[in-house]
Coordinates of C-alpha atoms in Angstrom, one line a residue:
M1 CA -25.5 -25.5 -14.9
G2 CA -22.8 -23.5 -16.5
L3 CA -20.4 -21.0 -15.1
P4 CA -21.5 -17.4 -14.8
Y5 CA -20.9 -15.0 -17.7
Y6 CA -18.1 -13.1 -16.1
W7 CA -16.0 -16.3 -15.8
W8 CA -15.6 -16.5 -19.5
V9 CA -14.1 -13.0 -19.6
F10 CA -11.9 -13.6 -16.6
R11 CA -10.4 -16.7 -18.2
R12 CA -8.6 -14.2 -20.5
G13 CA -5.5 -12.9 -18.9
W14 CA -5.8 -9.3 -20.2
A15 CA -9.2 -8.9 -18.7
L16 CA -8.1 -10.0 -15.2
T17 CA -4.9 -7.9 -15.4
S18 CA -6.8 -4.8 -16.5
S19 CA -9.4 -5.3 -13.8
F20 CA -6.8 -5.5 -11.1
F21 CA -5.1 -2.4 -12.6
V22 CA -8.3 -0.4 -12.5
L23 CA -9.0 -1.5 -8.9
A24 CA -5.5 -0.6 -7.9
L25 CA -5.8 2.8 -9.5
I26 CA -9.0 3.5 -7.7
G27 CA -7.5 2.4 -4.4
W28 CA -4.4 4.6 -5.0
V29 CA -6.5 7.6 -5.7
A30 CA -8.6 7.0 -2.7
L31 CA -5.5 6.8 -0.5
I32 CA -4.2 10.1 -1.9
G33 CA -7.6 11.6 -1.1
N34 CA -7.9 13.7 -4.2
R35 CA -11.7 13.8 -4.4
A36 CA -11.9 15.2 -7.9
Y37 CA -10.1 12.2 -9.4
L38 CA -12.0 9.9 -7.2
H39 CA -15.3 11.3 -8.3
F40 CA -14.2 11.1 -11.9
L41 CA -13.3 7.4 -11.6
A42 CA -16.5 6.7 -9.6
N43 CA -18.6 8.3 -12.4
A44 CA -16.8 6.2 -15.0
L45 CA -17.4 2.9 -13.2
P46 CA -20.9 2.3 -14.6
I47 CA -19.5 2.8 -18.1
W48 CA -16.8 0.2 -17.4
A49 CA -19.4 -2.2 -15.9
M50 CA -21.7 -1.9 -18.9
L51 CA -18.7 -2.5 -21.3
F52 CA -17.7 -5.5 -19.2
V53 CA -21.2 -7.0 -19.2
A54 CA -21.6 -6.4 -22.9
Y55 CA -18.3 -8.1 -23.7
A56 CA -19.1 -11.0 -21.4
A57 CA -22.5 -11.5 -22.9
R58 CA -21.1 -11.3 -26.5
Y59 CA -18.4 -13.8 -25.7
K60 CA -20.8 -16.2 -24.1
I61 CA -23.4 -15.9 -26.8
K62 CA -20.7 -16.5 -29.5
Q63 CA -19.3 -19.5 -27.6
T64 CA -22.8 -21.0 -27.2
Y65 CA -23.6 -20.4 -30.8
Y66 CA -20.5 -22.1 -32.1
R67 CA -21.0 -25.0 -29.7
D68 CA -24.6 -25.5 -31.0
V69 CA -23.4 -25.3 -34.6
L70 CA -20.7 -27.9 -34.0
R71 CA -23.2 -30.1 -32.2
R72 CA -25.7 -29.9 -35.0
A73 CA -22.9 -30.5 -37.6
G74 CA -21.8 -33.6 -35.6
D75 CA -25.4 -34.9 -35.3
E76 CA -26.0 -34.5 -39.1
H77 CA -22.6 -36.2 -39.8
A78 CA -23.5 -39.1 -37.5
S79 CA -27.0 -39.5 -39.0
S80 CA -25.7 -39.5 -42.6
K81 CA -23.5 -42.6 -41.9

């Protein structure tokens, strides 16, 4: 059983840093209490979530594809000897 998709994204430092930055920004706006900005950020969250899932899936699919290609190449190489 492999790790969940989001793990492959969070392994990259920029994704983790930017996620913490976005959460901190939302928290800061919530503390200030400016509801207009808070609503703007809340409305944008589904877009960020979709982008995050799309990137995670793309990265995982790409990684799986190359792993399978290398495995097949290794099997063919081993069988030709």
